[in-house]
XYZ file of C-alpha atoms in Angstrom:
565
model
C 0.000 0.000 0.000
C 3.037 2.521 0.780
C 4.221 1.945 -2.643
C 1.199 2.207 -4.268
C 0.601 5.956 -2.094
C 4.592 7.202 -3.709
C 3.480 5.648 -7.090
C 0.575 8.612 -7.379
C 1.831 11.482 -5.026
C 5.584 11.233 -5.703
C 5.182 12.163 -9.135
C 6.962 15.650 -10.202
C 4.621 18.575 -10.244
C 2.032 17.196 -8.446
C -1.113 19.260 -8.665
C -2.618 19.338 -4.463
C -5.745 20.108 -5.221
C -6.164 17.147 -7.618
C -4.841 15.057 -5.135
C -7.154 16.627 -2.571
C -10.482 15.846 -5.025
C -9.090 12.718 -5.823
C -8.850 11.466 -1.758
C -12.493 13.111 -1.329
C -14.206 11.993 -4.641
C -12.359 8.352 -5.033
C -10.295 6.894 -2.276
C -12.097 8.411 1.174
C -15.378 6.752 0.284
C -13.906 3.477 -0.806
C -12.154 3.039 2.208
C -15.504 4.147 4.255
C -16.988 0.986 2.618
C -14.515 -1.535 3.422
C -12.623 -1.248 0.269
C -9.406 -2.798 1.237
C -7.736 -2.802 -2.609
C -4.171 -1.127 -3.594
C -4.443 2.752 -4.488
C -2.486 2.106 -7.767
C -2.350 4.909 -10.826
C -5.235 3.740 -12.563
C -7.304 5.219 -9.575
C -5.700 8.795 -11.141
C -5.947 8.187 -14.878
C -9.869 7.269 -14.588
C -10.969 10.785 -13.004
C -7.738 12.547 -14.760
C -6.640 10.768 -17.873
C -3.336 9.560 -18.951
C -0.506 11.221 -17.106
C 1.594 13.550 -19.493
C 5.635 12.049 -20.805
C 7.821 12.677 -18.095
C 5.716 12.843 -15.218
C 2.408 13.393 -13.838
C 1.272 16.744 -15.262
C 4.282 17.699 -16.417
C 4.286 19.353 -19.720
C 7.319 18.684 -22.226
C 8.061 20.171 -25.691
C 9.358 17.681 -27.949
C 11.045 18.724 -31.247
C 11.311 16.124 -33.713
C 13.205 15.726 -36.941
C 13.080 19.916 -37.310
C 14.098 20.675 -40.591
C 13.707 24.612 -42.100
C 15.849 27.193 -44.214
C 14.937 30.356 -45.435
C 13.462 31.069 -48.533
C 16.494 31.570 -51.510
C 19.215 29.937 -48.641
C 20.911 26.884 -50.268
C 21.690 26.048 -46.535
C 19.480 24.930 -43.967
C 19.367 26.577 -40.626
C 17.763 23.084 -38.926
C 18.129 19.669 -40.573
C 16.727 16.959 -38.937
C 17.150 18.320 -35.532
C 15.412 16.140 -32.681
C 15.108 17.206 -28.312
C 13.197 17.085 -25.717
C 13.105 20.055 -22.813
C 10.447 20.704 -19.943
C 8.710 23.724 -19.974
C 9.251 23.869 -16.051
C 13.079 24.026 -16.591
C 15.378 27.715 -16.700
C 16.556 27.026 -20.174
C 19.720 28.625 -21.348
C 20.174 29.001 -24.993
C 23.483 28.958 -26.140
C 25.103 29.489 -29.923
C 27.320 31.789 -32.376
C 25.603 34.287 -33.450
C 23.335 33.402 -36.840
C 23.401 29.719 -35.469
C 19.487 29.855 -35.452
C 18.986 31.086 -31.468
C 15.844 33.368 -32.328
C 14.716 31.572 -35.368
C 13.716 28.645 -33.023
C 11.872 31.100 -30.861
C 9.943 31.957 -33.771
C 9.717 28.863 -34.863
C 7.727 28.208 -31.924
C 5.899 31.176 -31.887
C 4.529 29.315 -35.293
C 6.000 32.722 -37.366
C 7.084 30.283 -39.856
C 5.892 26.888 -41.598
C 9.024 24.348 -41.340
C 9.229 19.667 -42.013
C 9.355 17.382 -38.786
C 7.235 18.741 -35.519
C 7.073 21.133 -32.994
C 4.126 19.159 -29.959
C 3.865 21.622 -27.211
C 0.670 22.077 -24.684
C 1.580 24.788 -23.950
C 0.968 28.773 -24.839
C 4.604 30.838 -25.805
C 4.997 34.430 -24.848
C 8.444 36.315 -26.691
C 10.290 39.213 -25.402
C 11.263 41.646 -26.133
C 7.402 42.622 -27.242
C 7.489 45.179 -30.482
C 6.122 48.499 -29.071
C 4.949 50.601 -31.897
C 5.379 54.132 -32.473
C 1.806 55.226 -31.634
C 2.077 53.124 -28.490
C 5.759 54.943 -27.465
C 3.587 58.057 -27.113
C 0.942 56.745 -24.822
C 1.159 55.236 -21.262
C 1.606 51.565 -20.802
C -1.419 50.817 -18.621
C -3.241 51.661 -22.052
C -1.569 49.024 -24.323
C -0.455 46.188 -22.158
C -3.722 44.796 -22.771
C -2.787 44.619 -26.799
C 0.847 43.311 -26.289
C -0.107 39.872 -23.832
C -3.862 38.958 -24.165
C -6.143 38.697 -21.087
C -3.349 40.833 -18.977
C -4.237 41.621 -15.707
C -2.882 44.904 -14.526
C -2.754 44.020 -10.600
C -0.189 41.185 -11.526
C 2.175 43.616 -13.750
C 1.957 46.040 -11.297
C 3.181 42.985 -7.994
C 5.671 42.134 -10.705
C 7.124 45.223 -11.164
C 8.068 45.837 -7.130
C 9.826 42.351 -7.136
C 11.758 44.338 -9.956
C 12.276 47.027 -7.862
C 10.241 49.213 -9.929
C 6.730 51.143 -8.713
C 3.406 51.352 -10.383
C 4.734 54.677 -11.853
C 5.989 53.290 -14.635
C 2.851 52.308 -16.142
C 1.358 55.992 -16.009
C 3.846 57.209 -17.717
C 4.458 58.063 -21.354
C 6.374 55.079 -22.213
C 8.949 57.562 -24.327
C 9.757 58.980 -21.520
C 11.182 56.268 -19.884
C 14.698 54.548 -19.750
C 15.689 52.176 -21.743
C 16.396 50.065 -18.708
C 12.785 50.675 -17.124
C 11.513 49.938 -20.704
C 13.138 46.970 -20.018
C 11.888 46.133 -16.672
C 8.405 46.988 -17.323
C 7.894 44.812 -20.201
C 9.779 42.128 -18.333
C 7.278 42.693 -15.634
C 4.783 42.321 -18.260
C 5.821 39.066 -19.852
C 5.873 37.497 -16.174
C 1.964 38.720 -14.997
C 0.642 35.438 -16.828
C 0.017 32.241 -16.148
C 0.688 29.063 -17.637
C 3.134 30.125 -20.664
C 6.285 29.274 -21.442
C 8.620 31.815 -21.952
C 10.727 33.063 -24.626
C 13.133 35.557 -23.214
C 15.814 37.283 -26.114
C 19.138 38.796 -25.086
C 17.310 41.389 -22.204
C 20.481 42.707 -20.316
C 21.898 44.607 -24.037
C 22.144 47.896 -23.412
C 21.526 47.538 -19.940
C 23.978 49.370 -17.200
C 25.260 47.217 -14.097
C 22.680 48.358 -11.762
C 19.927 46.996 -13.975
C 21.791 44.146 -15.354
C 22.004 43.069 -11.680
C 18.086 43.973 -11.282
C 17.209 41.695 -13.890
C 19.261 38.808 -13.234
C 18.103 38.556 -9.403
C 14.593 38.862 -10.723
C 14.974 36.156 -13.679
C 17.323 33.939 -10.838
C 13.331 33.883 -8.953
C 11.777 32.591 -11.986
C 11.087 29.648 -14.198
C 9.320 28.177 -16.942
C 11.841 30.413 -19.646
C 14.351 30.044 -22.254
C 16.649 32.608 -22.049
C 18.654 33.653 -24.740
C 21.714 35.669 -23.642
C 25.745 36.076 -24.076
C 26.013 37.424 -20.564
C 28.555 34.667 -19.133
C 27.199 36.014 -15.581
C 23.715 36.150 -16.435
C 23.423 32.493 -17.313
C 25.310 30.853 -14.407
C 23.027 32.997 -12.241
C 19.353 32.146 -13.807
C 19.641 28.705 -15.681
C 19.442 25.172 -14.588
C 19.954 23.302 -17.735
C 21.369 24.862 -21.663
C 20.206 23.976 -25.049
C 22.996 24.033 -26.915
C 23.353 24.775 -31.057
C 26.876 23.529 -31.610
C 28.319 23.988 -35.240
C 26.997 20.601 -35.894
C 24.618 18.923 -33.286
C 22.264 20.251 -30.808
C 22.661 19.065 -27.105
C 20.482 19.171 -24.015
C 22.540 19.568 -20.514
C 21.575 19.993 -17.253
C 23.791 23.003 -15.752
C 24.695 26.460 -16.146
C 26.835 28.225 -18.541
C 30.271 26.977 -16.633
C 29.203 23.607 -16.149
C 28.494 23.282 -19.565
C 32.019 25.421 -20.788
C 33.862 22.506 -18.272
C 32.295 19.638 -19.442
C 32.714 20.756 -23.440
C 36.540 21.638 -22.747
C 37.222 18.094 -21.317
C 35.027 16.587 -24.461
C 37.141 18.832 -26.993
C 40.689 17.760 -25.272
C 39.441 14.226 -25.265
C 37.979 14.165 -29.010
C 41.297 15.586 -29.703
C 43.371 13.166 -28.311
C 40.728 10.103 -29.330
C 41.499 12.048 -33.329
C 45.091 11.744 -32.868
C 45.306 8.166 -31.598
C 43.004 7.419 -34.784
C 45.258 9.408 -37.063
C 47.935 7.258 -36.152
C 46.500 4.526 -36.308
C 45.436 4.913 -39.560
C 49.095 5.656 -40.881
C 49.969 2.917 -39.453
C 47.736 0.181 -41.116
C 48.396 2.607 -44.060
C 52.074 1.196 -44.353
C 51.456 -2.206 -43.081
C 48.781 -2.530 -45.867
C 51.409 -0.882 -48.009
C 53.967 -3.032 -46.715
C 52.080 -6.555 -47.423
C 50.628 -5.267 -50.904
C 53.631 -4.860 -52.146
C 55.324 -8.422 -50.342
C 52.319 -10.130 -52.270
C 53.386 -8.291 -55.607
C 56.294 -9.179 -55.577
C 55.845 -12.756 -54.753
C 53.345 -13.446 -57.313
C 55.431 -12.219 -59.762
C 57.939 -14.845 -58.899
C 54.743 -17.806 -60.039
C 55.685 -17.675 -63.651
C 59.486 -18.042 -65.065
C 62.510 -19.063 -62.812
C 66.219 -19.429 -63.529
C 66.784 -23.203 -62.696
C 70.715 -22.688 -61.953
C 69.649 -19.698 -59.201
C 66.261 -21.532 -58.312
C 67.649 -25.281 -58.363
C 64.612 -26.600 -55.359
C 61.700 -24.605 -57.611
C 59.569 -26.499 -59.837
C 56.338 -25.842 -61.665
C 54.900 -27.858 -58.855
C 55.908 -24.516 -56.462
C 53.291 -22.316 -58.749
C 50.162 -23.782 -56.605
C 52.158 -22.571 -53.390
C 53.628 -19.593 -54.479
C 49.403 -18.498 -55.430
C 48.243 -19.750 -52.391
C 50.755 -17.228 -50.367
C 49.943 -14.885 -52.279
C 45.925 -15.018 -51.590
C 46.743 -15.248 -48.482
C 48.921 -12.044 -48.291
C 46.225 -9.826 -50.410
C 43.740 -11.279 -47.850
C 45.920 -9.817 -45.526
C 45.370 -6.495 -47.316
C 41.957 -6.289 -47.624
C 41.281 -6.929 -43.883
C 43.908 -3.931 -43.104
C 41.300 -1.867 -45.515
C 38.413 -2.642 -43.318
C 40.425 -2.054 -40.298
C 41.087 1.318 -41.864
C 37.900 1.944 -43.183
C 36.670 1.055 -39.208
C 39.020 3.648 -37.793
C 38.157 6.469 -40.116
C 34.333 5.963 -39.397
C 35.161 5.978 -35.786
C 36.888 9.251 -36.231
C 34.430 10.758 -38.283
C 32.605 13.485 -36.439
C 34.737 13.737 -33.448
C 35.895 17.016 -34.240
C 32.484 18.563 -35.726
C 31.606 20.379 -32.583
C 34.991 21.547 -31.649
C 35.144 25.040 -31.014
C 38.527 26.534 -32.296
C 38.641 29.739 -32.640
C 41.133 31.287 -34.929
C 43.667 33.801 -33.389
C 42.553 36.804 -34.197
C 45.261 40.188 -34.987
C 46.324 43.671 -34.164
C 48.398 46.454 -34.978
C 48.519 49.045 -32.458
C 50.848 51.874 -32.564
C 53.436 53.477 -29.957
C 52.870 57.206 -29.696
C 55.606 59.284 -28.938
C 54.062 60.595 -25.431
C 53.219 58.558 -22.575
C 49.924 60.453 -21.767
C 48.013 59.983 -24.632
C 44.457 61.885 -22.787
C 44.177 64.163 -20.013
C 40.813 65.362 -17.910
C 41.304 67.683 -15.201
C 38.054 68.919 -12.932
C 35.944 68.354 -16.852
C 32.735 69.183 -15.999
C 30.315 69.005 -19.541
C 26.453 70.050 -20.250
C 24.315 70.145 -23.149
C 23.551 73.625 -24.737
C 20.011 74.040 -23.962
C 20.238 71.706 -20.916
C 19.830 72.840 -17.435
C 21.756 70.211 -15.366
C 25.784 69.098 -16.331
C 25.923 65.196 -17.522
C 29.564 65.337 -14.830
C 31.232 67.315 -12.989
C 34.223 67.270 -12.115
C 36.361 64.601 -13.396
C 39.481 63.956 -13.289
C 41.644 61.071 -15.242
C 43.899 60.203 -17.495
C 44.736 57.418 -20.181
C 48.733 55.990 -20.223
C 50.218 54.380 -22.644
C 49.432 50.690 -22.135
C 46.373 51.407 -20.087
C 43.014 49.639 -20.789
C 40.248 51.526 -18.779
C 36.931 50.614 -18.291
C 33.950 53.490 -17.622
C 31.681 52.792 -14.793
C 28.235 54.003 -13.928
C 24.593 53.892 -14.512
C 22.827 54.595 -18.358
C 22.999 58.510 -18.381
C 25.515 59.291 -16.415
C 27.768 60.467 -19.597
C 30.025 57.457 -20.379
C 29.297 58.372 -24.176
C 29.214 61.583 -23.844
C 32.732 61.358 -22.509
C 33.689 59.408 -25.534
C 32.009 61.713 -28.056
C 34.124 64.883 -26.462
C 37.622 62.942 -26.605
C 36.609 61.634 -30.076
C 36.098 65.127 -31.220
C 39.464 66.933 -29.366
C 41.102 64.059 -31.339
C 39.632 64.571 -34.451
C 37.757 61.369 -35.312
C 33.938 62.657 -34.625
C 32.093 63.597 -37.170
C 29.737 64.963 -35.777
C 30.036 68.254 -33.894
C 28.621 68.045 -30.047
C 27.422 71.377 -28.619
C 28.845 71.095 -24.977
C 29.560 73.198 -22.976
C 32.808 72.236 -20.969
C 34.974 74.004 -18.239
C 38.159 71.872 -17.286
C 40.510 70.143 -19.277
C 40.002 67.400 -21.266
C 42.834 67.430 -24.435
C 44.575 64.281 -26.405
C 48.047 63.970 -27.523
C 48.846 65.692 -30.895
C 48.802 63.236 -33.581
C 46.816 60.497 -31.822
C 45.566 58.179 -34.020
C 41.923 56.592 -33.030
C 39.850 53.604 -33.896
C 36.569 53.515 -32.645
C 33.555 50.883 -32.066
C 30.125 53.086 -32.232
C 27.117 51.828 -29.549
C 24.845 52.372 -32.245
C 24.490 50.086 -35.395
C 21.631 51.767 -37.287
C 23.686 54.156 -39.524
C 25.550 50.595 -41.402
C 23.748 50.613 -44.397
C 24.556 49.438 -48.310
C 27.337 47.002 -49.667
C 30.473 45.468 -47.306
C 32.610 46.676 -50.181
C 30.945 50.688 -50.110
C 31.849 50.170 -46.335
C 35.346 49.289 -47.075
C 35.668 52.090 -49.744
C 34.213 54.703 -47.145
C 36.386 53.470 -44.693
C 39.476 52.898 -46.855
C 39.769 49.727 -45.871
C 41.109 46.588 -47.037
C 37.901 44.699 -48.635
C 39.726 41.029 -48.642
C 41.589 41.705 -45.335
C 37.954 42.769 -43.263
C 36.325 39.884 -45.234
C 39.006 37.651 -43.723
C 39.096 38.915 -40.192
C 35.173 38.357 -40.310
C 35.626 34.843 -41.443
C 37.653 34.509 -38.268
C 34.499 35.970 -36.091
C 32.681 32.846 -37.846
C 30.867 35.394 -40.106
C 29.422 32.820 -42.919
C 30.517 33.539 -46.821
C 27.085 33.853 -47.713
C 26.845 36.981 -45.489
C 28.913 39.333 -47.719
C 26.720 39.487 -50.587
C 24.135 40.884 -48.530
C 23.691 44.546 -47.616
C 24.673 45.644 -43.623
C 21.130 46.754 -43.065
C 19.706 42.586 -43.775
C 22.604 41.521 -41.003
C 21.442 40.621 -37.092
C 22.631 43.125 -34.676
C 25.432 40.862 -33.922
C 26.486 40.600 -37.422
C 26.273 44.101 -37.850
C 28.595 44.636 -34.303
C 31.314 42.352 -35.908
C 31.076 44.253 -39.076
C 32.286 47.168 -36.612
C 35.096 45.479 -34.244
C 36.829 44.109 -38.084
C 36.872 47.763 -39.318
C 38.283 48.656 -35.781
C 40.958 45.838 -35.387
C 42.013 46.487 -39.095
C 42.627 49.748 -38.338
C 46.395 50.467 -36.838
C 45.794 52.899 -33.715
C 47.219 54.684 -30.646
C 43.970 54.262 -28.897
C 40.767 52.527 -29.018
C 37.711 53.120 -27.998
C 35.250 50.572 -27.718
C 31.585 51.956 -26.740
C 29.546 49.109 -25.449
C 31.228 46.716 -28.223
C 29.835 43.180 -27.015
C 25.939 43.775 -27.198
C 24.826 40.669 -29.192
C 28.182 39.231 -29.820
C 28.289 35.400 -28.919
C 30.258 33.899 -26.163
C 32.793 32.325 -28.430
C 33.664 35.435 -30.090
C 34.050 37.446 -26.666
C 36.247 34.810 -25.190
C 38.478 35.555 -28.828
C 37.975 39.509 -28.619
C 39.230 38.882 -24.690
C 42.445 36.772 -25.723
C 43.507 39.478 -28.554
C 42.904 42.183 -26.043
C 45.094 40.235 -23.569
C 48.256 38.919 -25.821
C 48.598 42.727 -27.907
C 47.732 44.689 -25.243
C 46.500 47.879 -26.670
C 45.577 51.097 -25.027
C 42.040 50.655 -24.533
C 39.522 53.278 -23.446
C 35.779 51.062 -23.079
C 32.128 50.547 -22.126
C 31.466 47.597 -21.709
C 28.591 46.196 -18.905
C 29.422 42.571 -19.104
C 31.030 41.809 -15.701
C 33.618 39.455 -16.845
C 35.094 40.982 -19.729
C 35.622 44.017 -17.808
C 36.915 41.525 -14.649
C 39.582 40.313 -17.083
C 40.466 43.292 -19.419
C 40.487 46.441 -17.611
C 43.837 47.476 -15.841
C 41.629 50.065 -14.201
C 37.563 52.244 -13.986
C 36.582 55.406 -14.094
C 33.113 55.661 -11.919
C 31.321 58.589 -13.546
């Protein structure tokens, strides 16, 4: 009877106040009558049906043989893909960028018609939600309701304090906001329902540390969500197991981020090793095959003709021996080619996931001077603005130096940038500030410069190169090297992702020879696999770097000092 009792209730996600109707409804009265018989499952399936794969009431999405490419791609983006994950998990997702992260998402949004199948029971909700112009103007409490059906405003509103956030932001024209309590409020929005699964896209970019921080102690709470994000930090915080889109296969693991990153480094040493020993191997039956082809060549070449003076103990009688060795030596052969054959399919694909990323280059220059920028008590504000974006600040950049800038969204990290861009001589545009203080660069000082904004890359790679006057074959190459596909460079810059368009930025950058560089915010949608590279560059040429940059470990590692602003 015990074992019958942990057969129904010990089930995952049991549902109490089934259980509760099913004692009242089913087993109490039974047992008032005398019924002495075993509480076994049955007793659940007849009042609740057939328990759901995986568990009692546990819902599951499996994705079977998933194939889909866009329309005019020769290439597919899925090909016979097949997993299993459980909508109750935190589910990382994990992949270079153009790997096929957010087409899934919108694969299961149903935005597009694909071969194989997608069996979910449950209801998908994506952010970040599209928030139209019209909309931008108004408050949210009047849209919500046209962004997430059936949304309760109560439940945004309790979701929004566990954010840290107060009903405020709903009353408000949503222009007006931040772009981090944009953020936060539509977060808060995707959370008020019930029952969905969630589909959560890169949510920290563009976020400063304070709300990075916000968001991943409020996602840590959660669950029921796929996350998509490159923030290292953010995933080991908020996941419990990764789906994986490796450059060949798709895995499932339970884990965060650095699990995962552990176990795939001792996979890629051992597939590496396992390669080698079957790379020798193979040489090695190579020559012996060789070695006895050649022994049974020359022997049967011996069965006909014979000089009976050198030869005096052969006889035609020897011809019948002399074939039989020699069947018995190609035999010898053609086992050594199935043993081959063996070891090259057992070495086949144990290198198709391996993640080696090619060493990526830089020329920076040595300028004559040691202090390449100096602020002194630089206080800056907008013309037409009545409050300074700083006050008072007070740094400088050595040669050699890599320096980070700290502080919340507005605060004037960019702003910074744009003024030493422009003493230098590499802004464009003209900034009407209005500074007291000192803030002057080196004379001659050579810049190259990653831009926080994207929108402006429009038209052909090659236009871009010519603008730039920059070496078409040489960016195309460094690209390559960032795991940009061939197929991308046909295109025009406006058709690439965000993170295609970023890389488009740090090749110009690294391909230009520099003093100093300055990098605003230049990892927002880059992949993992491509930061760790942009980190080891950074680290082995060891430029003089002035950045932005919000993701916690990259700054950890790089910076040899921050500037709080």
């Amino acid at each position: 009877m015990e074992n019958d009792f942990h057969t129904v209730f010990m089930s995952p996600k049991v549902d109490y106040v089934l259980i509760t109707s099913l004692f009242v409804c089913k087993i109490l009265p039974s047992r008032i009558c005398g019924d002495t018989a075993p509480l076994r499952l049955e007793h659940v399936t007849e009042l609740f049906g057939e328990p759901q794969k995986g568990g009692m009431y546990m819902s599951r999405i499996n994705v079977t043989d998933l194939t889909f490419s866009y329309d005019g791609s020769f290439d597919a983006v899925f090909e016979n893909v097949s997993f299993s994950i459980d909508t109750d998990w935190k589910l990382g997702f994990i992949g270079r960028n153009g790997k096929g992260k957010t087409t899934f998402l919108n694969l299961l949004l149903g935005k597009y018609s694909y071969q194989g199948s997608i069996a979910a029971d449950t209801a998908f909700d994506y952010f970040p939600y599209s928030v139209t112009e019209t909309q931008k103007q108004l408050p949210a409490a009047a849209f919500i309701g046209e962004l997430k059906g059936n949304c309760e405003e109560w439940r945004v509103i309790c979701e929004l304090s566990q954010l840290g956030e107060s009903a405020e932001l709903l009353y408000r024209p949503f222009e007006t906001l931040s772009f981090g309590e944009q953020t936060r409020l539509l977060l808060a929005l995707l959370f008020s329902g019930e029952n969905d699964f969630l589909l959560v896209d890169e949510p920290t970019n563009h976020l400063d540390f304070e709300a990075r921080e916000t968001v991943k102690s409020y996602l840590s709470t959660k669950k029921g969500f796929i996350l998509v994000s490159h923030d290292r930090d953010l995933l080991d915080a908020c996941v419990n197991h990764v789906l994986v889109l490796n450059r060949q296969t798709i895995e499932v693991q339970s884990g965060n981020f650095s699990s995962w990153w552990e176990n795939k480094r001792k996979k890629d040493q051992f597939d590496l090793a396992e390669n080698e020993k079957h790379l020798k191997e193979i040489q090695r039956l190579k020559k012996a095959a060789k070695r006895t082809a050649d022994w049974a060549d020359k022997n049967e070449s011996t069965k006909i003709g014979f000089n009976p003076v050198k030869e005096h103990d052969r006889s035609i009688a020897t011809r019948a021996y002399i074939g039989a060795k020699t069947k018995k030596m190609q035999s010898r052969v053609t086992q050594m080619a199935k043993r081959i054959d063996r070891e090259i399919a057992e070495k086949e694909g144990l290198l198709q996931d391996l993640e080696k990323p090619a060493d990526l280059k830089l020329t920076p220059l040595s300028h004559h001077r040691d202090i390449l920028v100096t602020i002194r008590d630089y206080t800056v504000q907008y013309t037409g603005s009545a409050h300074p974006v700083f006050t008072g600040l007070t740094c400088s950049v050595h040669r050699g130096d890599r320096i980070a800038l700290h502080g919340k969204n507005g605060c004037g990290k960019s702003t910074l940038i744009k003024a030493i861009l422009q003493k230098a001589g590499a802004c464009k545009d003209t900034l009407l500030l209005l500074e007291t203080g000192v803030c002057q660069t080196a004379s001659g000082l050579i810049v190259s410069c990653i831009s926080q904004d994207t929108s402006w890359l429009k038209g052909s790679l090659s236009a871009f190169c010519t603008e730039r006057n920059l070496d078409y074959t040489l960016l195309c190459s460094i690209l390559r090297q960032l795991d940009f596909e061939r197929a991308q460079f046909c295109k025009n810059m406006e058709d690439y992702s965000e993170g295609q368009k970023k890389k488009t930025l740090i090749a110009a950058s690294l391909l230009t020879p520099a003093h100093l560089y300055i990098w605003d915010e230049p990892l927002n949608y880059i992949d993992v696999f491509s930061r760790m590279q942009i980190e080891k560059l950074i680290m082995e040429y060891r430029p003089t770097l002035l950045f932005v940059e919000h993701d916690v470990r990259f700054r950890e590692k790089i910076a040899t000092a921050v500037v709080n602003l």
